[in-house]
PDB file of C-alpha atoms and ligand atoms in Angstrom:
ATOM      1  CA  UNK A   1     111.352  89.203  89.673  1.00  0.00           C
ATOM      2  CA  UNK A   2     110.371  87.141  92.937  1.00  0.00           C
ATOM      3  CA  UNK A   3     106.918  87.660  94.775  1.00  0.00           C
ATOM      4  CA  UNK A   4     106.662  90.335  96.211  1.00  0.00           C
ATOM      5  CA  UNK A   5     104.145  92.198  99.072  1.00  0.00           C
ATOM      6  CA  UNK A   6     103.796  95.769  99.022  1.00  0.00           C
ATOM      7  CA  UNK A   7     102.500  98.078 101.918  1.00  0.00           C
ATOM      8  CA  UNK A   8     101.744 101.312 101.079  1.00  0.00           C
ATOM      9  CA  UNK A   9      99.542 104.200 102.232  1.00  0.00           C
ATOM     10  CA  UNK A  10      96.810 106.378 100.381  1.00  0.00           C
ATOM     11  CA  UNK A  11      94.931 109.315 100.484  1.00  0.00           C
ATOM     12  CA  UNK A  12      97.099 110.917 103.403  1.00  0.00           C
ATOM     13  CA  UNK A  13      97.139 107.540 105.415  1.00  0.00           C
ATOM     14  CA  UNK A  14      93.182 107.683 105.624  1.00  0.00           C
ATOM     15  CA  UNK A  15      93.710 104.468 103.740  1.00  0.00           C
ATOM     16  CA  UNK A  16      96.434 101.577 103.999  1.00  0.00           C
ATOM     17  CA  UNK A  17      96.847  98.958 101.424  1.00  0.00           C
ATOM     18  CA  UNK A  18      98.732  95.690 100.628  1.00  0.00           C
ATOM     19  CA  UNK A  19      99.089  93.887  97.437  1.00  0.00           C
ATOM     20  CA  UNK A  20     101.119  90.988  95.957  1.00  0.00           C
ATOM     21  CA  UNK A  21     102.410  88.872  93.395  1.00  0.00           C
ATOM     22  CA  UNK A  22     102.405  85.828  94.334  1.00  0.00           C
ATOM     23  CA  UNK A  23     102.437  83.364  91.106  1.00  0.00           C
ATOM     24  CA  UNK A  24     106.011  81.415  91.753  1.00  0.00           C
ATOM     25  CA  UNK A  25     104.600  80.519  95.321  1.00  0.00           C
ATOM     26  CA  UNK A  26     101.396  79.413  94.238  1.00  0.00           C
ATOM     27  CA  UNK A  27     103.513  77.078  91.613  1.00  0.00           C
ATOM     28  CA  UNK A  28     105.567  76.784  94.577  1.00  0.00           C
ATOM     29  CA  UNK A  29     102.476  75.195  96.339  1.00  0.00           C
ATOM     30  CA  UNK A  30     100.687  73.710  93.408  1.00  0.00           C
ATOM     31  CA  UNK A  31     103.987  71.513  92.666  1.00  0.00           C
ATOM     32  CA  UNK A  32     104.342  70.666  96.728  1.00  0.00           C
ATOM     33  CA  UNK A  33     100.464  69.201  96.914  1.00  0.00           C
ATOM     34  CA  UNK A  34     100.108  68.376  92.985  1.00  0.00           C
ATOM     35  CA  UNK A  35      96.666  69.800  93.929  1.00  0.00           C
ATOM     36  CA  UNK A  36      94.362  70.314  90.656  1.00  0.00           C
ATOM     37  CA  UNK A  37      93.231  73.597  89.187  1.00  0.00           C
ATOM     38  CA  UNK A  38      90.247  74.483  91.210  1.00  0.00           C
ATOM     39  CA  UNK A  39      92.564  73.091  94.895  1.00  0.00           C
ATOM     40  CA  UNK A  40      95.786  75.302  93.153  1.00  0.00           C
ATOM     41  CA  UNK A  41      93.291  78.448  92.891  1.00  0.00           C
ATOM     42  CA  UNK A  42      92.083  77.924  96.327  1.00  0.00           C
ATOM     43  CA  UNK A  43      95.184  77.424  98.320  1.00  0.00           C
ATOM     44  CA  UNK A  44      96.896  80.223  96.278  1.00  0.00           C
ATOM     45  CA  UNK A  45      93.985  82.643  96.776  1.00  0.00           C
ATOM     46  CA  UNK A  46      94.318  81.631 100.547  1.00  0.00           C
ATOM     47  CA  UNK A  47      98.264  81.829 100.667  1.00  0.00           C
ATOM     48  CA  UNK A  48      98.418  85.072  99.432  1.00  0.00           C
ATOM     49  CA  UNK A  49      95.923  86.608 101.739  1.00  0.00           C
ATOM     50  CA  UNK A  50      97.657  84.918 104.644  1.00  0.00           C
ATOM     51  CA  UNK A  51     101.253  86.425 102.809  1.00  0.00           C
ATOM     52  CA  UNK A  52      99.760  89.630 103.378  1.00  0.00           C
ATOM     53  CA  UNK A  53      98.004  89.206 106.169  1.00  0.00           C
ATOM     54  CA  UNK A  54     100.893  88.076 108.333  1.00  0.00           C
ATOM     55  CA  UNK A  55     103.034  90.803 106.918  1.00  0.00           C
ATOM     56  CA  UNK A  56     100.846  92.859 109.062  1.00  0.00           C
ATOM     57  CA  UNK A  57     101.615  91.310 111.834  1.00  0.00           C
ATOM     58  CA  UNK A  58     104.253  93.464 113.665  1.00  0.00           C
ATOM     59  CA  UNK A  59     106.626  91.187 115.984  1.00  0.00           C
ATOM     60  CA  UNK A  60     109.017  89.189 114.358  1.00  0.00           C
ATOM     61  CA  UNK A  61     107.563  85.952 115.971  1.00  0.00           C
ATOM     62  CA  UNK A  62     104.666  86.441 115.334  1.00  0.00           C
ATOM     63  CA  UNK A  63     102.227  83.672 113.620  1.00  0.00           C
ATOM     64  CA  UNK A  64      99.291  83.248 111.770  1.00  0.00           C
ATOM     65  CA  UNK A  65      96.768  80.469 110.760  1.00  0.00           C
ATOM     66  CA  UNK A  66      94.218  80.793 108.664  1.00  0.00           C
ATOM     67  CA  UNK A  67      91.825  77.875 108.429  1.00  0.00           C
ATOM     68  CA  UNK A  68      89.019  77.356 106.169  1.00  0.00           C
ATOM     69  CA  UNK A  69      86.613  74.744 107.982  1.00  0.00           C
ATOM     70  CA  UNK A  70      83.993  73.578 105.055  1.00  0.00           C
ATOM     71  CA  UNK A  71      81.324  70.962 104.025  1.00  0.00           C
ATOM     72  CA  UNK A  72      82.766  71.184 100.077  1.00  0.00           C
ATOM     73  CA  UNK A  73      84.774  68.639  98.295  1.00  0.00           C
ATOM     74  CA  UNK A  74      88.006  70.535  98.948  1.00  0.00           C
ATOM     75  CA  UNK A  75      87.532  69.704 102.424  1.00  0.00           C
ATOM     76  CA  UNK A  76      89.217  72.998 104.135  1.00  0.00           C
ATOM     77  CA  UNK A  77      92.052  74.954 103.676  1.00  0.00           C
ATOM     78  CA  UNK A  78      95.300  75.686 105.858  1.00  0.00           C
ATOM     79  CA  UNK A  79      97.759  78.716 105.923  1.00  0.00           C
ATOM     80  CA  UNK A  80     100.353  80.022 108.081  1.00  0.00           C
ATOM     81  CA  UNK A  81     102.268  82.877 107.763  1.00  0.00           C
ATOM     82  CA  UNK A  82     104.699  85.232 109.534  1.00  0.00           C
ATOM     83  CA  UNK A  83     105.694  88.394 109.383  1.00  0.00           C
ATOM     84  CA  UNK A  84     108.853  88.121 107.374  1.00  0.00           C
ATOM     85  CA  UNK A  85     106.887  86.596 104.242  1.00  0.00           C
ATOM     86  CA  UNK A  86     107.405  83.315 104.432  1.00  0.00           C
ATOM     87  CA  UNK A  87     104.317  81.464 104.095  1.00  0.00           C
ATOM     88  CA  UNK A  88     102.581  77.899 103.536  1.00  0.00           C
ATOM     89  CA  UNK A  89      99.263  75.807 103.513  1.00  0.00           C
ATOM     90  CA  UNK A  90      97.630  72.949 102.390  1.00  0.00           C
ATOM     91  CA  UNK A  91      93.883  71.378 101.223  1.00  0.00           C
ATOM     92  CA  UNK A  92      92.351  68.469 102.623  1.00  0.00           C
ATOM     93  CA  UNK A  93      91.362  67.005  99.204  1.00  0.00           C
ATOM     94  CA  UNK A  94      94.083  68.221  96.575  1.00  0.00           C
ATOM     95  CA  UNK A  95      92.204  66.473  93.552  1.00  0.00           C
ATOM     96  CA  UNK A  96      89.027  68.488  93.635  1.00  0.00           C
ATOM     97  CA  UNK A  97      87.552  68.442  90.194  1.00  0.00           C
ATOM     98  CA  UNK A  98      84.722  70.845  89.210  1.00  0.00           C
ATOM     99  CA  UNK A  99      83.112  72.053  86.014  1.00  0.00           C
ATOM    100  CA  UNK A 100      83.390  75.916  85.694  1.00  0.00           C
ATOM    101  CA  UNK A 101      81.297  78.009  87.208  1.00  0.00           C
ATOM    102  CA  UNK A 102      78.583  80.382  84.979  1.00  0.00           C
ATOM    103  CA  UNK A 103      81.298  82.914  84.252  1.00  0.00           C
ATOM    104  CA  UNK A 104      83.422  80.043  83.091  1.00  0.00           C
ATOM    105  CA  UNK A 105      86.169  80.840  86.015  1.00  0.00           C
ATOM    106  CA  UNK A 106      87.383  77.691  88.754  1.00  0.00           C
ATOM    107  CA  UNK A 107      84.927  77.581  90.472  1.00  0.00           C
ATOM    108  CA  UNK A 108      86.560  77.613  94.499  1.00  0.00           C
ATOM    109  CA  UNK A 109      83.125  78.587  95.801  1.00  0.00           C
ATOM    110  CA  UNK A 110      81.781  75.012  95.058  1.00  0.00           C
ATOM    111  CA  UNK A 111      85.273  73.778  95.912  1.00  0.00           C
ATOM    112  CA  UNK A 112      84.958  75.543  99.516  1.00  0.00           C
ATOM    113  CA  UNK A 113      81.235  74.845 100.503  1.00  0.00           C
ATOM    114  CA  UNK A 114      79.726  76.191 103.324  1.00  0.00           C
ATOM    115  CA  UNK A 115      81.756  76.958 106.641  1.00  0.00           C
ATOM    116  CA  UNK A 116      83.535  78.769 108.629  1.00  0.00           C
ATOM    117  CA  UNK A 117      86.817  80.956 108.316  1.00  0.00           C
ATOM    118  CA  UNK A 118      88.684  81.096 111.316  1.00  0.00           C
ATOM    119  CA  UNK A 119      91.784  83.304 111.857  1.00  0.00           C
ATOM    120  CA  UNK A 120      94.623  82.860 114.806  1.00  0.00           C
ATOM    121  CA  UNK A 121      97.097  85.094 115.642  1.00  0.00           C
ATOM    122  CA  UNK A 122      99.676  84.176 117.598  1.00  0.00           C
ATOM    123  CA  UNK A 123     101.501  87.447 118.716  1.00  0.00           C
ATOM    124  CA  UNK A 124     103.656  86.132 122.092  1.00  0.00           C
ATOM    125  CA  UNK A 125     101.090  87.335 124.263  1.00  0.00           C
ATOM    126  CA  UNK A 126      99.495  85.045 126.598  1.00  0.00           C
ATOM    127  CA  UNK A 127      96.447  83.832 124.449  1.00  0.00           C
ATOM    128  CA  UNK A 128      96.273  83.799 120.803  1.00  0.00           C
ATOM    129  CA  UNK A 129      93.779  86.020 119.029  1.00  0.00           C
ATOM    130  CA  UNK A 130      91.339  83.811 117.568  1.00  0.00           C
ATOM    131  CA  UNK A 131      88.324  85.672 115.427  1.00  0.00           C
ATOM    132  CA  UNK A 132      85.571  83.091 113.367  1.00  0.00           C
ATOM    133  CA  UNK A 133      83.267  84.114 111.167  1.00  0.00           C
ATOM    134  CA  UNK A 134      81.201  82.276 108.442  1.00  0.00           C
ATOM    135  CA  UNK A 135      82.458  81.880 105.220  1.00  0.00           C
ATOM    136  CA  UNK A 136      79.918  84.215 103.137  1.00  0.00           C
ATOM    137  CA  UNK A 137      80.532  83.407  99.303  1.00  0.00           C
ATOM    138  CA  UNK A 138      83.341  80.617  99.688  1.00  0.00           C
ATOM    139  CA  UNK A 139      85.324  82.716  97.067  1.00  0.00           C
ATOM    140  CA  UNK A 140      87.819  83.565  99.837  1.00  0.00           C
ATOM    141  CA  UNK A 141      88.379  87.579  99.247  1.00  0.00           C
ATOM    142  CA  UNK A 142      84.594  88.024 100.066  1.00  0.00           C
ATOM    143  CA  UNK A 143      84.868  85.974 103.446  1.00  0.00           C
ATOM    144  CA  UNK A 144      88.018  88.104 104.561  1.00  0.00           C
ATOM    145  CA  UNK A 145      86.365  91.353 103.757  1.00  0.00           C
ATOM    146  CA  UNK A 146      83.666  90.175 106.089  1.00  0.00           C
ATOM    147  CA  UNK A 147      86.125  88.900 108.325  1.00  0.00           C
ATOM    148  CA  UNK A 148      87.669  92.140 108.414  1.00  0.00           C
ATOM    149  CA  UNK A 149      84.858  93.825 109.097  1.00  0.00           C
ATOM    150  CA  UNK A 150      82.939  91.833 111.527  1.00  0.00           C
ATOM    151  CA  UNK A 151      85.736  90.209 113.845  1.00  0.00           C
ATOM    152  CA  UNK A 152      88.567  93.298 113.539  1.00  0.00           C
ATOM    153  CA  UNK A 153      85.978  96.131 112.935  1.00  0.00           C
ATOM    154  CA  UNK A 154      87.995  97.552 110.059  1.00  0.00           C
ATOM    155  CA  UNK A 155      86.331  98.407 106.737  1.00  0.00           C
ATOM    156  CA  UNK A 156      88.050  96.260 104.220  1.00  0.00           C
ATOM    157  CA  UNK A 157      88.133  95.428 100.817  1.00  0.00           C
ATOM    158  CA  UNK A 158      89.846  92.220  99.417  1.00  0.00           C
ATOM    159  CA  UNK A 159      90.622  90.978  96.075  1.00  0.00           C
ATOM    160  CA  UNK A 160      92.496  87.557  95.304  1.00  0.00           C
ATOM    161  CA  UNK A 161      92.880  85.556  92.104  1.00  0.00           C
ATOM    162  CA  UNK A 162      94.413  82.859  90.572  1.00  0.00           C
ATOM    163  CA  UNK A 163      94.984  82.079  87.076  1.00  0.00           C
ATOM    164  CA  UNK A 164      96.233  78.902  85.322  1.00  0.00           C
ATOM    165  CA  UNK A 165      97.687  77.989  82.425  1.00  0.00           C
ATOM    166  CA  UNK A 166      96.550  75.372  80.070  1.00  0.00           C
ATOM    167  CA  UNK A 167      98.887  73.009  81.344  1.00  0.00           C
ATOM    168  CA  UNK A 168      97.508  73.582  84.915  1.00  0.00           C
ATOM    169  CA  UNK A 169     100.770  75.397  86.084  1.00  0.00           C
ATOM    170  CA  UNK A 170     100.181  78.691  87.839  1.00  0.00           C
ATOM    171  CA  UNK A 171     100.215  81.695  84.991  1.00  0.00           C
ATOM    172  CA  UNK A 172      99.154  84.504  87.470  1.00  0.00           C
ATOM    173  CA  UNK A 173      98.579  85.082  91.079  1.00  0.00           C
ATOM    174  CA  UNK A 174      97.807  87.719  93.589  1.00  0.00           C
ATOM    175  CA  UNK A 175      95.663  90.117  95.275  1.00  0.00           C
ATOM    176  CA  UNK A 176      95.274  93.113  97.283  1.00  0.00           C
ATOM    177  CA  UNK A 177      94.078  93.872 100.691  1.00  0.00           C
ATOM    178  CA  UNK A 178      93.009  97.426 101.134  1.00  0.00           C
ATOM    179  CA  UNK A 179      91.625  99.336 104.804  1.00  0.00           C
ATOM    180  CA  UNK A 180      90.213 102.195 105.651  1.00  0.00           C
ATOM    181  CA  UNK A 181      91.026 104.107 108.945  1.00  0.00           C
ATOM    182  CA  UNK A 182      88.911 105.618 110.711  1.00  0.00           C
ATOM    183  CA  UNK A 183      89.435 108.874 110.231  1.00  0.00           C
ATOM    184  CA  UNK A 184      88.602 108.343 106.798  1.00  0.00           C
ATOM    185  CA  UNK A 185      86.782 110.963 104.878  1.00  0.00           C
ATOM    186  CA  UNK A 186      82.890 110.656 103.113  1.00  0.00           C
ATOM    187  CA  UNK A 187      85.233 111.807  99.791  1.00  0.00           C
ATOM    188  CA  UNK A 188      87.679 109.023 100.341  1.00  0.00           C
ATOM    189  CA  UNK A 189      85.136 106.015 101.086  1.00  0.00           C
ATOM    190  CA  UNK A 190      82.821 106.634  98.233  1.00  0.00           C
ATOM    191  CA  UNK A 191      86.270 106.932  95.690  1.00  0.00           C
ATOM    192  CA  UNK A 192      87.566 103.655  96.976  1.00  0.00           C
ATOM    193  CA  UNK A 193      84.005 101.768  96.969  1.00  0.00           C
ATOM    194  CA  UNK A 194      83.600 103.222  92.769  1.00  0.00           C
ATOM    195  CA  UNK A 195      87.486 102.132  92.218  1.00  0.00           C
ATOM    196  CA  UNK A 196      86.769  98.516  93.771  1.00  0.00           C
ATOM    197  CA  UNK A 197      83.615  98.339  91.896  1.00  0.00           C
ATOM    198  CA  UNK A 198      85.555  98.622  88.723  1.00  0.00           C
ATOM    199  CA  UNK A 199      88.005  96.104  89.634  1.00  0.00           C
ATOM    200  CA  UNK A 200      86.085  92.617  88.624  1.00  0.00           C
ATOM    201  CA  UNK A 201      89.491  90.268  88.111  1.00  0.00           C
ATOM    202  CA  UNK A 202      93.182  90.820  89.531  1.00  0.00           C
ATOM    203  CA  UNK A 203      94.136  88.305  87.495  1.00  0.00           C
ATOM    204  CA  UNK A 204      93.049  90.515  84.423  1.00  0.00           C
ATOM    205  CA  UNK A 205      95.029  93.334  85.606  1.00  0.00           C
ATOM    206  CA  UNK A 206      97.959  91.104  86.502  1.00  0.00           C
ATOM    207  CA  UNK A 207      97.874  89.786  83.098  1.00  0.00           C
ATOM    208  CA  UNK A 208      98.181  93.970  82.071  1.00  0.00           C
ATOM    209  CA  UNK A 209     101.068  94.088  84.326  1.00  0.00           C
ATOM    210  CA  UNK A 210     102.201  91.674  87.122  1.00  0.00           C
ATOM    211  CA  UNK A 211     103.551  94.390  89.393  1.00  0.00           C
ATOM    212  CA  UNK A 212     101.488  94.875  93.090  1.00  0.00           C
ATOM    213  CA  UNK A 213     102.324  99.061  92.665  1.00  0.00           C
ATOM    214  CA  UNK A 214     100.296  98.534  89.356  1.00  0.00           C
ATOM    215  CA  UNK A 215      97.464  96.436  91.153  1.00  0.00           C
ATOM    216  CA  UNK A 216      97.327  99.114  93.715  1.00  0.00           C
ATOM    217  CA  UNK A 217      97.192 101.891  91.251  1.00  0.00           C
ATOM    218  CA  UNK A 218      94.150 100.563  90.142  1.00  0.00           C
ATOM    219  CA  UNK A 219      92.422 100.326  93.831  1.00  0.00           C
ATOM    220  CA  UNK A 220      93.286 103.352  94.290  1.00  0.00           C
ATOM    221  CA  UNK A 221      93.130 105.189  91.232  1.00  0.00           C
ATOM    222  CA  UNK A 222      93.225 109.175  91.894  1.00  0.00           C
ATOM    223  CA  UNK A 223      94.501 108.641  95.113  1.00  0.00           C
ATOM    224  CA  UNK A 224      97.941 109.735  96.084  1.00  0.00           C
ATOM    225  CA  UNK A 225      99.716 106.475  97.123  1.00  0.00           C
ATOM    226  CA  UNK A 226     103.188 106.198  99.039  1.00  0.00           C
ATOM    227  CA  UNK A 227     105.300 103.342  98.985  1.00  0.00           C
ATOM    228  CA  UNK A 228     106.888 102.619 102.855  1.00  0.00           C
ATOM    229  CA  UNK A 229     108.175  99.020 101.853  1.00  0.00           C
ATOM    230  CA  UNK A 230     108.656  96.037  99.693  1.00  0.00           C
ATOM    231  CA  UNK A 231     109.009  92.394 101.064  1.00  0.00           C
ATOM    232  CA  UNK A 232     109.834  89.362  99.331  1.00  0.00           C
ATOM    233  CA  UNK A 233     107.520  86.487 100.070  1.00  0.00           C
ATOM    234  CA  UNK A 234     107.696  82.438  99.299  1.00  0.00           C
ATOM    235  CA  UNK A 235     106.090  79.086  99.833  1.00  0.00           C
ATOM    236  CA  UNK A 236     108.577  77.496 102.549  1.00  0.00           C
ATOM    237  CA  UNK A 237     108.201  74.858 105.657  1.00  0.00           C
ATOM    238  CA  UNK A 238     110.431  74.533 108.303  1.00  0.00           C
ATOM    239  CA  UNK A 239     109.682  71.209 109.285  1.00  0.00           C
ATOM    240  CA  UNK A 240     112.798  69.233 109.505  1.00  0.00           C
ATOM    241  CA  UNK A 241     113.716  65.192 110.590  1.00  0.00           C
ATOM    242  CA  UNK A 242     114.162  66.688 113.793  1.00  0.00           C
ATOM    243  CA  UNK A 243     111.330  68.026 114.365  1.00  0.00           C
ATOM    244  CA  UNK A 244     109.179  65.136 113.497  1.00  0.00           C
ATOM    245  CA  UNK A 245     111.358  62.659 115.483  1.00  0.00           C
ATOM    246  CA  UNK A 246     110.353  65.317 118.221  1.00  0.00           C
ATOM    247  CA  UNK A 247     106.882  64.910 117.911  1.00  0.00           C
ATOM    248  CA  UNK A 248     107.198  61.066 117.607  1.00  0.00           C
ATOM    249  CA  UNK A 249     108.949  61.280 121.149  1.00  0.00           C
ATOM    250  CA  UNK A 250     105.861  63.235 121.872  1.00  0.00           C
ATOM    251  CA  UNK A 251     103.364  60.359 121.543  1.00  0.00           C
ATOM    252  CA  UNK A 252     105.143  58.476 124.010  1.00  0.00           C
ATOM    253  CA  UNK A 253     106.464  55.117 124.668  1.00  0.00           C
ATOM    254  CA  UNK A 254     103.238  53.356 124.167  1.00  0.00           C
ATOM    255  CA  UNK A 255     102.915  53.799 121.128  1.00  0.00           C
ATOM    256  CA  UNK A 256     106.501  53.526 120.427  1.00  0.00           C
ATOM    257  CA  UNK A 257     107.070  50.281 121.063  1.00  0.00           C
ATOM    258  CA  UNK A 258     104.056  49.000 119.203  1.00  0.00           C
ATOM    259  CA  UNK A 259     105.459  50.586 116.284  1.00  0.00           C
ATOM    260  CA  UNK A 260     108.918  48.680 117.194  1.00  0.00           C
ATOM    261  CA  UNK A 261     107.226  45.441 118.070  1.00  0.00           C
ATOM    262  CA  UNK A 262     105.571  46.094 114.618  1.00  0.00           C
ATOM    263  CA  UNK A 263     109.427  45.738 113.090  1.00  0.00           C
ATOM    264  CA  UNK A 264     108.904  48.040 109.883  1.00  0.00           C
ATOM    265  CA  UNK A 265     110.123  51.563 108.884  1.00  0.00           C
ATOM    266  CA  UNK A 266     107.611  54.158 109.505  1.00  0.00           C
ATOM    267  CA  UNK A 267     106.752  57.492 107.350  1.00  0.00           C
ATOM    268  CA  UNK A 268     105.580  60.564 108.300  1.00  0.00           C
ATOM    269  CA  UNK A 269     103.891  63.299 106.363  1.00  0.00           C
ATOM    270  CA  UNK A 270     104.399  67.237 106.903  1.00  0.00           C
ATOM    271  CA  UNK A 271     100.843  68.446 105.859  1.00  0.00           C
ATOM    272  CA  UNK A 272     102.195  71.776 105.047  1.00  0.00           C
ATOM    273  CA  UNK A 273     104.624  70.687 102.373  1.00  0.00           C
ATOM    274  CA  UNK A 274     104.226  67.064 101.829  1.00  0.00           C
ATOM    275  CA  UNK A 275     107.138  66.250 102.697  1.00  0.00           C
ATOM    276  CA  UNK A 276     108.336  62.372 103.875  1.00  0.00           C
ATOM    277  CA  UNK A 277     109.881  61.051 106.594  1.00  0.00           C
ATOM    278  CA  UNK A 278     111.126  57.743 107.247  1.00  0.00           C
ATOM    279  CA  UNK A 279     112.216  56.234 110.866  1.00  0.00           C
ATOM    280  CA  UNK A 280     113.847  52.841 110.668  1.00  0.00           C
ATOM    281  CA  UNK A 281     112.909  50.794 113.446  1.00  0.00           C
ATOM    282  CA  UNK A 282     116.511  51.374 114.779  1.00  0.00           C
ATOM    283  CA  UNK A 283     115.836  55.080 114.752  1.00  0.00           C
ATOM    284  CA  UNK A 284     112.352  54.197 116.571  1.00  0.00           C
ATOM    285  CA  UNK A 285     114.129  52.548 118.809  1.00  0.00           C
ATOM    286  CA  UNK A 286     116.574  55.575 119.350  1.00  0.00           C
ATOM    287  CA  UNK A 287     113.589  57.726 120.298  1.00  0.00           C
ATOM    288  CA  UNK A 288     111.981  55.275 122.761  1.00  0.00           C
ATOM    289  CA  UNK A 289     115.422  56.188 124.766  1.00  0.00           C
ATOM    290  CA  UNK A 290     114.860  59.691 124.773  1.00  0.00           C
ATOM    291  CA  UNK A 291     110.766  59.116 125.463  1.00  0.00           C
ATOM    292  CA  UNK A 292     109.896  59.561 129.185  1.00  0.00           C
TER     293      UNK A 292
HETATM  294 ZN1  LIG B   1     106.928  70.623 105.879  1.00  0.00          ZN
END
């Protein structure tokens, strides 16, 4: 089985809820960035919150960026995401290496520092929706629940977690995004804050079953929860040769034809996946044509 988002509804839609598996694009990601076990539990905490995140997003255009602006030694965090799963990110430093922390887990608050989270949506309307908050624990879920509820006003809870393997591939991965309306009842909110409270590690309930229904049935234990729909999600960048020959048009002849007069191949990196590019300088030289 693939990853996998869920949206589903509880307690007779007083509550709505997303969760995910999202281990094989965290490896995905982990593989793309070679990033070490406390940048892999980062990123992967932060790609599947954007997963879900941007799955909420309703017009098939739609974007979203996450960013993570921070003072730690992982120096920030990317992700974009749309709303057809497809999602992808990146770290500034991918070789952060950290002790544990006191409960002997990565420790991605260290990693993160102290910041700001800022979140852009992109919906085709004139201006993007931009909401920034500060980053409250650096542990990522806690930020977005305060995200949530300080920038979209919606009672939130959020739970993320990575988990590696010895080898420092990805073993588990997910999370769970869950929101009350607000129509919701006393009965309802005080249930859902006692079943969160029980809920210390996804990862340990992932490791019971790595299913999102079963992640969810834990949330919201005792609730009635209904299904509405089940979307595949992956690590995957659409940046192509011809886009980056576009934005080397982009920076205009200038700069061009230093990099011509220069007479070597150029290469270009896509942040998002790492990905190469090279331009011989004949190819330069092909794009100083089309340059105004
Ligand atoms: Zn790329």
């Amino acid at each position: 089985m693939g990853d996998v988002i869920i949206r589903a509804a509880a307690a007779n839609h007083q509550i709505r809820a997303f969760a995910a598996v999202t281990k094989e694009l965290t490896e995905e990601a982990r593989k793309a960035h070679n990033t070490s076990p406390a940048a892999t539990a980062a990123l992967g905490r932060l790609l599947s919150a954007g997963a879900m995140m941007g799955v909420m997003m309703k017009g098939e255009k739609d974007l979203l960026t996450i960013q993570i602006k921070s003072q730690g030694p992982l120096k920030g965090i990317t992700v974009t995401a749309d709303a057809n799963g497809n999602v992808k990110g990146y770290v500034g430093n991918p070789d952060v290496i950290l002790p544990a922390n006191a409960k002997g887990k990565l420790d991605v608050s260290t990693a993160v520092g102290d910041g700001f989270l800022n979140v852009i949506k992109d919906l085709g309307l004139k201006d993007p929706y931009i909401g920034q908050t500060a980053l409250q624990t650096g542990e990522i879920a806690d930020d977005l629940t305060y995200y949530f509820a300080t920038s979209e006003q919606v009672p939130s809870s959020v739970g993320l977690g990575v988990l590696m393997e010895r080898n420092n591939t990805v073993r588990q991965a997910g999370g769970f995004i869950v929101q009350l309306m607000p129509f919701a009842e006393e009965g309802v909110i005080s249930q859902l804050e006692e079943n969160v409270r029980k809920v210390t590690s996804v990862t340990d309930i992932l490791e019971e079953k790595d299913m999102p229904e079963y992640l969810l049935e834990r949330v919201l234990a005792g609730m009635e929860i209904e299904i509405n729909d089940k979307i595949p999600v992956r690590f995957t960048c659409n940046c192509s040769k011809e886009r980056v020959a576009k934005a080397l048009i982009s920076i205009g002849r200038k700069d061009l034809t230093e990099m011509i007069d220069e007479g070597k191949e150029i290469e270009l990196n896509c942040h998002f996946c790492n990905k190469n590019y090279t331009f011989q300088v004949d190819e330069l030289r092909q794009l100083l044509k089309q340059s105004k």
